[in-house]
Amino acid sequence: PTPATSVKLVLLGEAAVGKSSLVLRFVSNDFQENKEPTIGAAFLTQKCTIGERTIKYEIWDTAGQERFASLAPMYYRNAQAAIVVYDITKPASFIKARHWVKELHEQAAKDITIALVGNKYDLVQDDDEGQGEREGVRKVSVEEGQNLAAEEGLLFYETSAKTSYNVNDVFIGIGNKIPEA
Ligand code: GDP
Ligand code: MG
């Protein structure tokens, strides 16, 4: 078997958008309703098989609180990939996501792979059949996310850490953009 390609990945985004929950879903296939806030940053690893390749993600899950923002460069400086997360029911978190994308493009590695992720899709989903959307709950449209991603050259997904909707796809999508070591 071919050796695993290690990929340093950082998660950025406003507090409580679900960064740690996305990581918990990806690493442990688990979800906690009342997840305790991250202090500083947490480090986790997870392997991901994509076709013939194995990617070992080395994940830095940062704290979203403003008082930790100055620490973020330590985590994204050497990162090959970043996931910028917002909550599709919280417009302020989308504005914050724009700022993170801008900062990454100014300060991070030129060839960094960035995924923009609108999380908490389950909150807008209709209960009946998962068809259609509940009225008024979504505050950031799919188009707004798609447009930002297209303008900035980002991968784009809407996800739910709660139902696991699209969570693995984010990491597979990123892996597909990482060149062979
Ligand atoms: P972080 O501060 O960005 O790391 O956010 P957390 O992962 O700590 O999540 C903040 C809160 O949102 C917690 O109460 C989670 O249970 C909840 N949460 C996270 N992801 C989702 C999701 O996809 N759907 C719903 N409904 N709640 C979520
Ligand atoms: Mg967290």
PDB file of C-alpha atoms and ligand atoms in Angstrom:
ATOM      1  CA  PRO A   1       0.000   0.000   0.000  1.00  0.00           C
ATOM      2  CA  THR A   2       1.100   3.551  -0.711  1.00  0.00           C
ATOM      3  CA  PRO A   3       2.069   5.582   2.367  1.00  0.00           C
ATOM      4  CA  ALA A   4      -0.435   8.111   3.690  1.00  0.00           C
ATOM      5  CA  THR A   5      -0.096  11.726   2.597  1.00  0.00           C
ATOM      6  CA  SER A   6      -0.151  13.963   5.682  1.00  0.00           C
ATOM      7  CA  VAL A   7      -2.242  17.104   5.294  1.00  0.00           C
ATOM      8  CA  LYS A   8      -2.244  19.889   7.870  1.00  0.00           C
ATOM      9  CA  LEU A   9      -5.748  21.336   8.068  1.00  0.00           C
ATOM     10  CA  VAL A  10      -7.131  24.209  10.138  1.00  0.00           C
ATOM     11  CA  LEU A  11     -10.748  25.065  10.997  1.00  0.00           C
ATOM     12  CA  LEU A  12     -11.700  28.731  11.303  1.00  0.00           C
ATOM     13  CA  GLY A  13     -14.995  30.502  11.945  1.00  0.00           C
ATOM     14  CA  GLU A  14     -17.098  32.311  14.490  1.00  0.00           C
ATOM     15  CA  ALA A  15     -17.757  30.697  17.874  1.00  0.00           C
ATOM     16  CA  ALA A  16     -20.593  28.130  17.965  1.00  0.00           C
ATOM     17  CA  VAL A  17     -20.927  27.603  14.187  1.00  0.00           C
ATOM     18  CA  GLY A  18     -20.036  23.932  14.679  1.00  0.00           C
ATOM     19  CA  LYS A  19     -16.307  23.613  13.908  1.00  0.00           C
ATOM     20  CA  SER A  20     -15.624  21.156  16.725  1.00  0.00           C
ATOM     21  CA  SER A  21     -18.832  19.287  15.919  1.00  0.00           C
ATOM     22  CA  LEU A  22     -17.774  18.822  12.275  1.00  0.00           C
ATOM     23  CA  VAL A  23     -14.446  17.434  13.477  1.00  0.00           C
ATOM     24  CA  LEU A  24     -16.161  15.157  16.017  1.00  0.00           C
ATOM     25  CA  ARG A  25     -18.468  13.847  13.263  1.00  0.00           C
ATOM     26  CA  PHE A  26     -15.538  13.255  10.881  1.00  0.00           C
ATOM     27  CA  VAL A  27     -13.171  11.703  13.443  1.00  0.00           C
ATOM     28  CA  SER A  28     -15.595   9.793  15.713  1.00  0.00           C
ATOM     29  CA  ASN A  29     -18.917   9.772  13.794  1.00  0.00           C
ATOM     30  CA  ASP A  30     -20.495  11.326  16.879  1.00  0.00           C
ATOM     31  CA  PHE A  31     -22.470  14.468  17.801  1.00  0.00           C
ATOM     32  CA  GLN A  32     -23.070  16.284  21.113  1.00  0.00           C
ATOM     33  CA  GLU A  33     -26.043  18.657  21.539  1.00  0.00           C
ATOM     34  CA  ASN A  34     -24.205  20.795  24.089  1.00  0.00           C
ATOM     35  CA  LYS A  35     -20.622  20.736  23.004  1.00  0.00           C
ATOM     36  CA  GLU A  36     -18.300  22.616  25.370  1.00  0.00           C
ATOM     37  CA  PRO A  37     -16.495  25.545  23.666  1.00  0.00           C
ATOM     38  CA  THR A  38     -12.949  24.961  22.460  1.00  0.00           C
ATOM     39  CA  ILE A  39     -10.286  26.778  24.460  1.00  0.00           C
ATOM     40  CA  GLY A  40      -7.318  27.862  22.328  1.00  0.00           C
ATOM     41  CA  ALA A  41      -7.143  24.980  19.877  1.00  0.00           C
ATOM     42  CA  ALA A  42      -7.566  21.205  19.776  1.00  0.00           C
ATOM     43  CA  PHE A  43      -5.474  18.782  17.701  1.00  0.00           C
ATOM     44  CA  LEU A  44      -6.918  15.609  16.192  1.00  0.00           C
ATOM     45  CA  THR A  45      -5.933  13.259  13.398  1.00  0.00           C
ATOM     46  CA  GLN A  46      -8.010  11.129  11.078  1.00  0.00           C
ATOM     47  CA  LYS A  47      -7.191   9.031   8.031  1.00  0.00           C
ATOM     48  CA  CYS A  48      -9.367   9.213   4.961  1.00  0.00           C
ATOM     49  CA  THR A  49      -9.194   6.857   1.983  1.00  0.00           C
ATOM     50  CA  ILE A  50      -9.927   8.385  -1.397  1.00  0.00           C
ATOM     51  CA  GLY A  51      -9.679   5.824  -4.199  1.00  0.00           C
ATOM     52  CA  GLU A  52      -6.122   4.479  -4.067  1.00  0.00           C
ATOM     53  CA  ARG A  53      -4.856   7.197  -1.758  1.00  0.00           C
ATOM     54  CA  THR A  54      -4.800   7.512   1.998  1.00  0.00           C
ATOM     55  CA  ILE A  55      -4.735  10.993   3.459  1.00  0.00           C
ATOM     56  CA  LYS A  56      -3.889  11.541   7.092  1.00  0.00           C
ATOM     57  CA  TYR A  57      -5.500  14.774   8.213  1.00  0.00           C
ATOM     58  CA  GLU A  58      -3.712  16.589  11.027  1.00  0.00           C
ATOM     59  CA  ILE A  59      -6.500  18.837  12.209  1.00  0.00           C
ATOM     60  CA  TRP A  60      -6.212  22.055  14.221  1.00  0.00           C
ATOM     61  CA  ASP A  61      -9.639  22.992  15.512  1.00  0.00           C
ATOM     62  CA  THR A  62      -9.363  26.604  16.688  1.00  0.00           C
ATOM     63  CA  ALA A  63     -11.491  28.538  19.205  1.00  0.00           C
ATOM     64  CA  GLY A  64     -13.868  31.022  17.593  1.00  0.00           C
ATOM     65  CA  GLN A  65     -13.890  33.586  20.378  1.00  0.00           C
ATOM     66  CA  GLU A  66     -12.445  37.001  19.523  1.00  0.00           C
ATOM     67  CA  ARG A  67      -9.857  36.756  22.318  1.00  0.00           C
ATOM     68  CA  PHE A  68      -8.247  33.788  20.531  1.00  0.00           C
ATOM     69  CA  ALA A  69      -8.255  35.354  17.035  1.00  0.00           C
ATOM     70  CA  SER A  70      -4.659  36.554  17.356  1.00  0.00           C
ATOM     71  CA  LEU A  71      -3.550  32.921  17.762  1.00  0.00           C
ATOM     72  CA  ALA A  72      -5.037  31.809  14.444  1.00  0.00           C
ATOM     73  CA  PRO A  73      -1.949  32.610  12.309  1.00  0.00           C
ATOM     74  CA  MET A  74       0.024  30.028  14.305  1.00  0.00           C
ATOM     75  CA  TYR A  75      -2.390  27.387  13.074  1.00  0.00           C
ATOM     76  CA  TYR A  76      -2.978  28.453   9.464  1.00  0.00           C
ATOM     77  CA  ARG A  77       0.598  29.483   8.654  1.00  0.00           C
ATOM     78  CA  ASN A  78       1.734  25.930   7.844  1.00  0.00           C
ATOM     79  CA  ALA A  79      -1.646  24.597   6.802  1.00  0.00           C
ATOM     80  CA  GLN A  80      -2.194  23.013   3.363  1.00  0.00           C
ATOM     81  CA  ALA A  81      -5.938  23.167   3.816  1.00  0.00           C
ATOM     82  CA  ALA A  82      -8.491  25.245   5.692  1.00  0.00           C
ATOM     83  CA  ILE A  83     -12.183  24.847   6.418  1.00  0.00           C
ATOM     84  CA  VAL A  84     -13.939  28.175   6.987  1.00  0.00           C
ATOM     85  CA  VAL A  85     -17.257  27.498   8.719  1.00  0.00           C
ATOM     86  CA  TYR A  86     -20.390  29.606   9.145  1.00  0.00           C
ATOM     87  CA  ASP A  87     -23.888  28.846  10.413  1.00  0.00           C
ATOM     88  CA  ILE A  88     -26.546  29.197   7.677  1.00  0.00           C
ATOM     89  CA  THR A  89     -28.989  30.549  10.302  1.00  0.00           C
ATOM     90  CA  LYS A  90     -26.549  33.294  11.476  1.00  0.00           C
ATOM     91  CA  PRO A  91     -25.722  36.067   8.956  1.00  0.00           C
ATOM     92  CA  ALA A  92     -22.997  37.551  11.189  1.00  0.00           C
ATOM     93  CA  SER A  93     -21.139  34.245  10.984  1.00  0.00           C
ATOM     94  CA  PHE A  94     -21.121  34.512   7.164  1.00  0.00           C
ATOM     95  CA  ILE A  95     -19.593  38.005   7.361  1.00  0.00           C
ATOM     96  CA  LYS A  96     -16.970  36.573   9.707  1.00  0.00           C
ATOM     97  CA  ALA A  97     -16.317  33.765   7.203  1.00  0.00           C
ATOM     98  CA  ARG A  98     -15.617  36.382   4.479  1.00  0.00           C
ATOM     99  CA  HIS A  99     -13.032  37.961   6.758  1.00  0.00           C
ATOM    100  CA  TRP A 100     -11.322  34.636   7.400  1.00  0.00           C
ATOM    101  CA  VAL A 101     -11.151  33.892   3.662  1.00  0.00           C
ATOM    102  CA  LYS A 102      -9.601  37.312   3.029  1.00  0.00           C
ATOM    103  CA  GLU A 103      -7.074  36.825   5.842  1.00  0.00           C
ATOM    104  CA  LEU A 104      -6.136  33.368   4.540  1.00  0.00           C
ATOM    105  CA  HIS A 105      -5.566  34.721   1.037  1.00  0.00           C
ATOM    106  CA  GLU A 106      -3.351  37.479   2.447  1.00  0.00           C
ATOM    107  CA  GLN A 107      -1.433  35.516   5.065  1.00  0.00           C
ATOM    108  CA  ALA A 108      -1.570  31.764   4.437  1.00  0.00           C
ATOM    109  CA  ALA A 109       0.353  29.645   1.894  1.00  0.00           C
ATOM    110  CA  LYS A 110      -0.415  30.669  -1.707  1.00  0.00           C
ATOM    111  CA  ASP A 111      -1.520  27.162  -2.679  1.00  0.00           C
ATOM    112  CA  ILE A 112      -3.725  26.515   0.366  1.00  0.00           C
ATOM    113  CA  THR A 113      -6.934  24.603  -0.380  1.00  0.00           C
ATOM    114  CA  ILE A 114      -9.908  26.305   1.264  1.00  0.00           C
ATOM    115  CA  ALA A 115     -13.387  24.876   1.760  1.00  0.00           C
ATOM    116  CA  LEU A 116     -16.242  27.209   2.681  1.00  0.00           C
ATOM    117  CA  VAL A 117     -18.799  25.329   4.784  1.00  0.00           C
ATOM    118  CA  GLY A 118     -22.303  26.495   5.710  1.00  0.00           C
ATOM    119  CA  ASN A 119     -23.200  24.287   8.683  1.00  0.00           C
ATOM    120  CA  LYS A 120     -26.446  23.402  10.580  1.00  0.00           C
ATOM    121  CA  TYR A 121     -28.353  22.420   7.445  1.00  0.00           C
ATOM    122  CA  ASP A 122     -30.614  20.231   9.636  1.00  0.00           C
ATOM    123  CA  LEU A 123     -32.128  23.384  11.203  1.00  0.00           C
ATOM    124  CA  VAL A 124     -33.567  24.572   7.878  1.00  0.00           C
ATOM    125  CA  GLN A 125     -34.692  21.137   6.700  1.00  0.00           C
ATOM    126  CA  ASP A 126     -38.383  20.347   6.813  1.00  0.00           C
ATOM    127  CA  ASP A 127     -39.230  17.623   9.332  1.00  0.00           C
ATOM    128  CA  ASP A 128     -41.640  15.666   7.101  1.00  0.00           C
ATOM    129  CA  GLU A 129     -39.484  14.023   4.480  1.00  0.00           C
ATOM    130  CA  GLY A 130     -36.362  16.145   4.431  1.00  0.00           C
ATOM    131  CA  GLN A 131     -37.970  17.695   1.344  1.00  0.00           C
ATOM    132  CA  GLY A 132     -38.141  21.469   1.059  1.00  0.00           C
ATOM    133  CA  GLU A 133     -37.050  23.879   3.755  1.00  0.00           C
ATOM    134  CA  ARG A 134     -38.588  25.316   6.870  1.00  0.00           C
ATOM    135  CA  GLU A 135     -39.655  28.895   6.292  1.00  0.00           C
ATOM    136  CA  GLY A 136     -37.629  31.782   7.714  1.00  0.00           C
ATOM    137  CA  VAL A 137     -34.931  29.786   9.496  1.00  0.00           C
ATOM    138  CA  ARG A 138     -32.285  30.020   6.781  1.00  0.00           C
ATOM    139  CA  LYS A 139     -30.545  33.420   6.871  1.00  0.00           C
ATOM    140  CA  VAL A 140     -27.741  32.782   4.364  1.00  0.00           C
ATOM    141  CA  SER A 141     -28.858  31.540   0.951  1.00  0.00           C
ATOM    142  CA  VAL A 142     -27.106  28.769  -0.945  1.00  0.00           C
ATOM    143  CA  GLU A 143     -26.361  31.343  -3.678  1.00  0.00           C
ATOM    144  CA  GLU A 144     -24.531  33.663  -1.257  1.00  0.00           C
ATOM    145  CA  GLY A 145     -22.272  30.796  -0.254  1.00  0.00           C
ATOM    146  CA  GLN A 146     -21.780  29.646  -3.848  1.00  0.00           C
ATOM    147  CA  ASN A 147     -20.987  33.192  -5.014  1.00  0.00           C
ATOM    148  CA  LEU A 148     -18.367  33.781  -2.343  1.00  0.00           C
ATOM    149  CA  ALA A 149     -16.800  30.413  -3.132  1.00  0.00           C
ATOM    150  CA  ALA A 150     -16.762  31.143  -6.877  1.00  0.00           C
ATOM    151  CA  GLU A 151     -15.260  34.630  -6.378  1.00  0.00           C
ATOM    152  CA  GLU A 152     -12.542  33.359  -4.050  1.00  0.00           C
ATOM    153  CA  GLY A 153     -11.816  29.972  -5.626  1.00  0.00           C
ATOM    154  CA  LEU A 154     -13.077  27.886  -2.716  1.00  0.00           C
ATOM    155  CA  LEU A 155     -14.750  24.512  -2.432  1.00  0.00           C
ATOM    156  CA  PHE A 156     -18.275  24.952  -1.101  1.00  0.00           C
ATOM    157  CA  TYR A 157     -20.566  22.686   0.937  1.00  0.00           C
ATOM    158  CA  GLU A 158     -23.580  22.989   3.163  1.00  0.00           C
ATOM    159  CA  THR A 159     -23.335  20.460   5.988  1.00  0.00           C
ATOM    160  CA  SER A 160     -24.910  19.197   9.163  1.00  0.00           C
ATOM    161  CA  ALA A 161     -22.644  17.867  11.890  1.00  0.00           C
ATOM    162  CA  LYS A 162     -25.861  16.718  13.576  1.00  0.00           C
ATOM    163  CA  THR A 163     -27.155  14.484  10.753  1.00  0.00           C
ATOM    164  CA  SER A 164     -23.677  14.059   9.173  1.00  0.00           C
ATOM    165  CA  TYR A 165     -25.021  15.476   5.887  1.00  0.00           C
ATOM    166  CA  ASN A 166     -22.075  16.228   3.532  1.00  0.00           C
ATOM    167  CA  VAL A 167     -19.459  16.088   6.311  1.00  0.00           C
ATOM    168  CA  ASN A 168     -17.269  13.375   4.761  1.00  0.00           C
ATOM    169  CA  ASP A 169     -17.646  15.048   1.358  1.00  0.00           C
ATOM    170  CA  VAL A 170     -15.833  18.125   2.673  1.00  0.00           C
ATOM    171  CA  PHE A 171     -12.772  16.077   3.574  1.00  0.00           C
ATOM    172  CA  ILE A 172     -12.930  14.024   0.374  1.00  0.00           C
ATOM    173  CA  GLY A 173     -13.251  17.235  -1.675  1.00  0.00           C
ATOM    174  CA  ILE A 174     -10.222  18.738   0.015  1.00  0.00           C
ATOM    175  CA  GLY A 175      -8.251  15.505  -0.379  1.00  0.00           C
ATOM    176  CA  ASN A 176      -8.942  15.475  -4.105  1.00  0.00           C
ATOM    177  CA  LYS A 177      -7.352  18.929  -4.414  1.00  0.00           C
ATOM    178  CA  ILE A 178      -4.176  17.968  -2.528  1.00  0.00           C
ATOM    179  CA  PRO A 179      -1.415  16.957  -4.967  1.00  0.00           C
ATOM    180  CA  GLU A 180       0.342  13.583  -4.576  1.00  0.00           C
ATOM    181  CA  ALA A 181       3.283  13.897  -2.156  1.00  0.00           C
TER     182      ALA A 181
HETATM  183  P1  GDP B   1     -17.580  25.706  17.486  1.00  0.00           P
HETATM  184  O1  GDP B   1     -17.515  26.768  18.558  1.00  0.00           O
HETATM  185  O2  GDP B   1     -17.584  26.314  16.121  1.00  0.00           O
HETATM  186  O3  GDP B   1     -16.549  24.648  17.655  1.00  0.00           O
HETATM  187  O4  GDP B   1     -19.031  25.020  17.633  1.00  0.00           O
HETATM  188  P2  GDP B   1     -19.414  23.654  18.393  1.00  0.00           P
HETATM  189  O5  GDP B   1     -19.002  22.485  17.587  1.00  0.00           O
HETATM  190  O6  GDP B   1     -18.919  23.736  19.800  1.00  0.00           O
HETATM  191  O7  GDP B   1     -21.005  23.732  18.324  1.00  0.00           O
HETATM  192  C1  GDP B   1     -21.720  24.813  18.921  1.00  0.00           C
HETATM  193  C2  GDP B   1     -23.157  24.348  19.205  1.00  0.00           C
HETATM  194  O8  GDP B   1     -23.832  24.109  17.967  1.00  0.00           O
HETATM  195  C3  GDP B   1     -23.236  23.040  20.005  1.00  0.00           C
HETATM  196  O9  GDP B   1     -24.330  23.128  20.886  1.00  0.00           O
HETATM  197  C4  GDP B   1     -23.489  21.980  18.936  1.00  0.00           C
HETATM  198  O10 GDP B   1     -24.211  20.888  19.430  1.00  0.00           O
HETATM  199  C5  GDP B   1     -24.305  22.773  17.912  1.00  0.00           C
HETATM  200  N1  GDP B   1     -24.118  22.292  16.527  1.00  0.00           N
HETATM  201  C6  GDP B   1     -22.961  22.068  15.886  1.00  0.00           C
HETATM  202  N2  GDP B   1     -23.165  21.629  14.641  1.00  0.00           N
HETATM  203  C7  GDP B   1     -24.496  21.569  14.477  1.00  0.00           C
HETATM  204  C8  GDP B   1     -25.353  21.172  13.392  1.00  0.00           C
HETATM  205  O11 GDP B   1     -24.933  20.788  12.303  1.00  0.00           O
HETATM  206  N3  GDP B   1     -26.709  21.256  13.620  1.00  0.00           N
HETATM  207  C9  GDP B   1     -27.220  21.671  14.818  1.00  0.00           C
HETATM  208  N4  GDP B   1     -28.549  21.702  14.935  1.00  0.00           N
HETATM  209  N5  GDP B   1     -26.450  22.050  15.838  1.00  0.00           N
HETATM  210  C10 GDP B   1     -25.106  21.991  15.678  1.00  0.00           C
HETATM  211 MG    MG B   2     -14.955  24.534  18.981  1.00  0.00          MG
END
